[in-house]
Amino acid sequence: ETGVTQTPRHLVMGMTNKKSLKCEQHLGHNAMYWYKQSAKKPLELMFVYSLEERVENNSVPSRFSPECPNSSHLFLHLHTLQPEDSALYLCASGGRASYGEKLFFGSGTQLSVL
Amino acid sequence: QKEVEQNSGPLSVPEGAIASLNCTYSDRVSQSFFWYRQYSGKSPELIMSIYSNGDKEDGRFTAQLNKASQYVSLLIRDSQPSDSATYLCAANNNAGNMLTFGGGTRLMVKP
């Protein structure tokens, strides 16, 4: 248990569905992250929130919409996804986003888009 | 383009041997380096961090950093089958940019 909890663990959705991924951290960290991990590709940073403000958005398609209501919670809202969006989505938290602090990952959500 | 490169493997070593995992990075201003272990179907788990040139030891793990040559390595002594996993190298330049991950090296330790 890393102190970062993600739900759901698995998600299957159609291209017209709307769903949300949830992440909660109990480590007192200031920064939270969404990463995408596809087969045979490096981890891709999607979004970073530091002190509840988004600090980086790596040109992620608008069908992915993050929300960070407080420093302990992070959501990723999904709508009209494509099959190529099927991947493992990982949430992580860290001390301070701008200082290269080590990250702690949640268990991930394995997403399949049909 | 900031990149972190790793040989995808698999790297196969016999039980009890030393496993040597290597990583190179392209961004010269990178300051912090991390090794994560990821078991199949699980999330990455931090196992080592290193910030200064030289070696850093933690149990059976030794991280080595050479900033002049821009490489980081991880040595695993007395390798065990339970060490079989994918090892991810990550670098950060501590200037507002985030961790860049390599593609990972798959390690197989055979009994």
Short mmCIF file of C-alpha atoms in Angstrom, two decimals:
data_model
loop_
_atom_site.label_atom_id
_atom_site.label_comp_id
_atom_site.label_asym_id
_atom_site.label_seq_id
_atom_site.Cartn_x
_atom_site.Cartn_y
_atom_site.Cartn_z
CA GLU A 1 0.00 0.00 0.00
CA THR A 2 1.66 3.22 -1.17
CA GLY A 3 -0.85 5.65 0.31
CA VAL A 4 -2.28 6.43 -3.13
CA THR A 5 -5.64 4.82 -3.87
CA GLN A 6 -7.17 4.61 -7.33
CA THR A 7 -10.63 3.46 -8.37
CA PRO A 8 -11.83 1.62 -10.29
CA ARG A 9 -9.11 -0.98 -10.88
CA HIS A 10 -10.62 -2.01 -14.20
CA LEU A 11 -12.94 -0.15 -16.55
CA VAL A 12 -14.52 -1.14 -19.83
CA MET A 13 -16.35 1.57 -21.70
CA GLY A 14 -17.82 2.27 -25.10
CA MET A 15 -16.76 5.22 -27.18
CA THR A 16 -19.91 7.17 -26.31
CA ASN A 17 -19.73 6.66 -22.55
CA LYS A 18 -18.69 9.13 -19.90
CA LYS A 19 -16.77 7.84 -16.91
CA SER A 20 -14.43 9.18 -14.26
CA LEU A 21 -11.29 7.84 -12.63
CA LYS A 22 -10.67 8.73 -9.02
CA CYS A 23 -7.45 9.07 -7.06
CA GLU A 24 -6.89 9.83 -3.40
CA GLN A 25 -3.58 10.27 -1.59
CA HIS A 26 -3.01 10.01 2.16
CA LEU A 27 0.64 11.13 2.15
CA GLY A 28 0.24 14.86 2.67
CA HIS A 29 1.81 15.58 -0.71
CA ASN A 30 1.30 18.82 -2.61
CA ALA A 31 1.46 17.48 -6.16
CA MET A 32 -0.63 14.90 -7.98
CA TYR A 33 -0.16 13.44 -11.43
CA TRP A 34 -1.92 11.44 -14.11
CA TYR A 35 0.23 9.14 -16.25
CA LYS A 36 -0.72 6.90 -19.15
CA GLN A 37 1.08 3.60 -19.69
CA SER A 38 0.55 1.83 -23.01
CA ALA A 39 2.09 -1.45 -24.01
CA LYS A 40 5.74 -1.14 -25.09
CA LYS A 41 5.80 2.65 -24.54
CA PRO A 42 7.33 4.75 -21.75
CA LEU A 43 5.12 6.26 -19.11
CA GLU A 44 3.52 9.39 -20.54
CA LEU A 45 2.79 12.33 -18.27
CA MET A 46 -0.71 13.67 -18.89
CA PHE A 47 -1.44 16.21 -16.16
CA VAL A 48 0.20 17.65 -13.07
CA TYR A 49 -1.46 19.54 -10.25
CA SER A 50 0.59 21.37 -7.65
CA LEU A 51 -1.31 22.85 -4.72
CA GLU A 52 -4.51 22.23 -6.69
CA GLU A 53 -3.38 24.27 -9.70
CA ARG A 54 -2.63 22.61 -12.99
CA VAL A 55 1.03 23.20 -13.81
CA GLU A 56 1.47 21.16 -16.95
CA ASN A 57 -0.75 19.74 -19.65
CA ASN A 58 1.18 17.74 -22.18
CA SER A 59 -1.14 18.37 -25.14
CA VAL A 60 -3.57 15.74 -24.00
CA PRO A 61 -6.77 15.48 -26.11
CA SER A 62 -9.75 17.30 -24.67
CA ARG A 63 -11.63 14.04 -24.26
CA PHE A 64 -9.54 13.72 -21.09
CA SER A 65 -10.49 16.30 -18.47
CA PRO A 66 -8.74 16.46 -15.08
CA GLU A 67 -10.14 17.87 -11.88
CA CYS A 68 -8.36 18.50 -8.59
CA PRO A 69 -10.79 19.77 -5.94
CA ASN A 70 -8.18 19.64 -3.15
CA SER A 71 -4.63 18.44 -2.61
CA SER A 72 -5.77 14.93 -1.65
CA HIS A 73 -8.11 14.15 -4.52
CA LEU A 74 -7.68 13.96 -8.27
CA PHE A 75 -10.12 12.93 -10.97
CA LEU A 76 -9.82 12.16 -14.64
CA HIS A 77 -13.08 12.59 -16.53
CA LEU A 78 -13.36 10.58 -19.73
CA HIS A 79 -15.75 11.12 -22.62
CA THR A 80 -15.98 9.95 -26.24
CA LEU A 81 -12.75 8.01 -25.95
CA GLN A 82 -11.14 6.09 -28.80
CA PRO A 83 -9.93 2.48 -28.78
CA GLU A 84 -6.33 3.73 -28.85
CA ASP A 85 -6.95 5.29 -25.44
CA SER A 86 -7.02 1.80 -23.93
CA ALA A 87 -4.14 1.72 -21.46
CA LEU A 88 -3.19 1.64 -17.80
CA TYR A 89 -3.85 5.03 -16.20
CA LEU A 90 -1.72 5.73 -13.18
CA CYS A 91 -2.15 8.37 -10.54
CA ALA A 92 0.87 9.49 -8.53
CA SER A 93 1.61 11.96 -5.78
CA GLY A 94 4.82 13.69 -4.75
CA GLY A 95 6.13 16.35 -2.44
CA ARG A 96 6.72 19.35 -4.69
CA ALA A 97 6.17 19.17 -8.43
CA SER A 98 8.91 21.64 -9.30
CA TYR A 99 11.68 20.02 -7.29
CA GLY A 100 11.83 16.56 -8.76
CA GLU A 101 10.49 14.88 -5.67
CA LYS A 102 10.06 11.14 -5.85
CA LEU A 103 6.65 9.90 -6.89
CA PHE A 104 4.39 7.33 -5.31
CA PHE A 105 1.99 5.56 -7.64
CA GLY A 106 -1.47 4.18 -7.15
CA SER A 107 -2.37 0.72 -8.39
CA GLY A 108 -3.74 2.09 -11.65
CA THR A 109 -6.93 1.75 -13.66
CA GLN A 110 -6.77 -0.66 -16.60
CA LEU A 111 -9.01 0.98 -19.19
CA SER A 112 -10.43 -0.77 -22.22
CA VAL A 113 -12.33 1.27 -24.81
CA LEU A 114 -14.52 -0.79 -27.12
CA GLN B 1 13.42 16.30 -26.85
CA LYS B 2 14.27 15.10 -23.40
CA GLU B 3 14.80 11.35 -23.48
CA VAL B 4 15.68 8.58 -21.14
CA GLU B 5 16.83 5.43 -22.90
CA GLN B 6 16.88 1.88 -21.64
CA ASN B 7 17.43 -1.46 -23.31
CA SER B 8 14.05 -3.18 -23.26
CA GLY B 9 15.58 -6.61 -22.63
CA PRO B 10 14.74 -9.12 -21.43
CA LEU B 11 17.91 -9.32 -19.38
CA SER B 12 18.23 -12.85 -18.10
CA VAL B 13 20.51 -13.68 -15.16
CA PRO B 14 20.82 -16.80 -13.01
CA GLU B 15 19.77 -16.71 -9.39
CA GLY B 16 22.53 -15.38 -7.16
CA ALA B 17 24.23 -13.40 -9.93
CA ILE B 18 24.58 -9.63 -10.25
CA ALA B 19 22.05 -7.97 -12.53
CA SER B 20 23.24 -4.75 -14.16
CA LEU B 21 20.64 -2.38 -15.58
CA ASN B 22 21.68 0.69 -17.53
CA CYS B 23 20.04 3.95 -18.49
CA THR B 24 21.21 7.00 -20.44
CA TYR B 25 19.64 10.42 -20.53
CA SER B 26 19.87 13.26 -23.00
CA ASP B 27 19.04 16.33 -20.88
CA ARG B 28 22.36 17.51 -19.40
CA VAL B 29 20.65 19.57 -16.71
CA SER B 30 18.96 16.51 -15.17
CA GLN B 31 19.65 16.46 -11.45
CA SER B 32 17.51 13.75 -9.87
CA PHE B 33 17.39 10.13 -10.92
CA PHE B 34 15.12 7.35 -9.84
CA TRP B 35 14.73 3.62 -10.33
CA TYR B 36 11.27 2.11 -10.17
CA ARG B 37 10.38 -1.56 -10.19
CA GLN B 38 7.16 -2.64 -11.87
CA TYR B 39 5.83 -6.16 -11.58
CA SER B 40 3.56 -7.37 -14.34
CA GLY B 41 0.07 -5.96 -13.87
CA LYS B 42 1.16 -3.72 -11.00
CA SER B 43 2.09 -0.05 -10.65
CA PRO B 44 5.69 1.25 -10.46
CA GLU B 45 7.32 1.16 -7.03
CA LEU B 46 10.24 3.43 -6.14
CA ILE B 47 13.32 1.47 -5.12
CA MET B 48 16.23 3.91 -5.41
CA SER B 49 16.95 7.58 -5.88
CA ILE B 50 20.33 9.18 -6.59
CA TYR B 51 21.30 12.82 -6.92
CA SER B 52 25.13 12.93 -6.81
CA ASN B 53 27.86 11.32 -8.87
CA GLY B 54 29.07 8.02 -7.53
CA ASP B 55 27.45 5.02 -5.92
CA LYS B 56 24.56 4.75 -3.52
CA GLU B 57 23.89 1.44 -1.82
CA ASP B 58 20.71 0.19 -0.23
CA GLY B 59 20.70 -3.48 0.71
CA ARG B 60 21.20 -5.58 -2.41
CA PHE B 61 20.70 -2.53 -4.66
CA THR B 62 23.39 -0.09 -5.78
CA ALA B 63 22.60 2.91 -7.95
CA GLN B 64 25.46 4.50 -9.88
CA LEU B 65 25.42 7.94 -11.45
CA ASN B 66 27.89 9.46 -13.89
CA LYS B 67 26.72 12.91 -14.96
CA ALA B 68 29.67 13.50 -17.28
CA SER B 69 28.71 10.44 -19.31
CA GLN B 70 24.99 10.93 -18.68
CA TYR B 71 24.27 7.45 -17.49
CA VAL B 72 22.65 5.86 -14.50
CA SER B 73 22.83 2.22 -13.58
CA LEU B 74 21.27 -0.13 -11.08
CA LEU B 75 23.08 -3.18 -9.77
CA ILE B 76 21.18 -5.94 -8.03
CA ARG B 77 23.42 -8.31 -6.09
CA ASP B 78 22.44 -11.88 -5.26
CA SER B 79 19.53 -11.69 -7.70
CA GLN B 80 16.40 -13.59 -6.70
CA PRO B 81 13.51 -14.83 -8.85
CA SER B 82 11.35 -12.29 -6.99
CA ASP B 83 13.46 -9.55 -8.58
CA SER B 84 12.00 -10.48 -11.97
CA ALA B 85 10.18 -7.35 -13.08
CA THR B 86 10.49 -4.35 -15.36
CA TYR B 87 12.84 -1.66 -14.05
CA LEU B 88 12.07 1.92 -15.03
CA CYS B 89 14.67 4.66 -14.99
CA ALA B 90 13.48 8.26 -14.56
CA ALA B 91 15.21 11.65 -14.63
CA ASN B 92 14.17 15.11 -13.52
CA ASN B 93 15.93 18.47 -13.92
CA ASN B 94 14.40 20.05 -10.80
CA ALA B 95 13.43 23.17 -12.74
CA GLY B 96 9.71 22.79 -13.09
CA ASN B 97 9.82 19.99 -15.60
CA MET B 98 8.53 16.65 -14.58
CA LEU B 99 9.96 13.16 -14.46
CA THR B 100 10.85 11.65 -17.79
CA PHE B 101 10.69 7.87 -17.80
CA GLY B 102 12.56 5.39 -19.90
CA GLY B 103 10.76 2.49 -21.52
CA GLY B 104 11.99 0.04 -18.91
CA THR B 105 14.19 -3.05 -18.91
CA ARG B 106 12.60 -6.40 -18.25
CA LEU B 107 14.70 -8.50 -15.89
CA MET B 108 14.29 -12.25 -15.60
CA VAL B 109 16.07 -14.08 -12.79
CA LYS B 110 16.12 -17.81 -13.41
CA PRO B 111 16.26 -20.28 -10.50
#
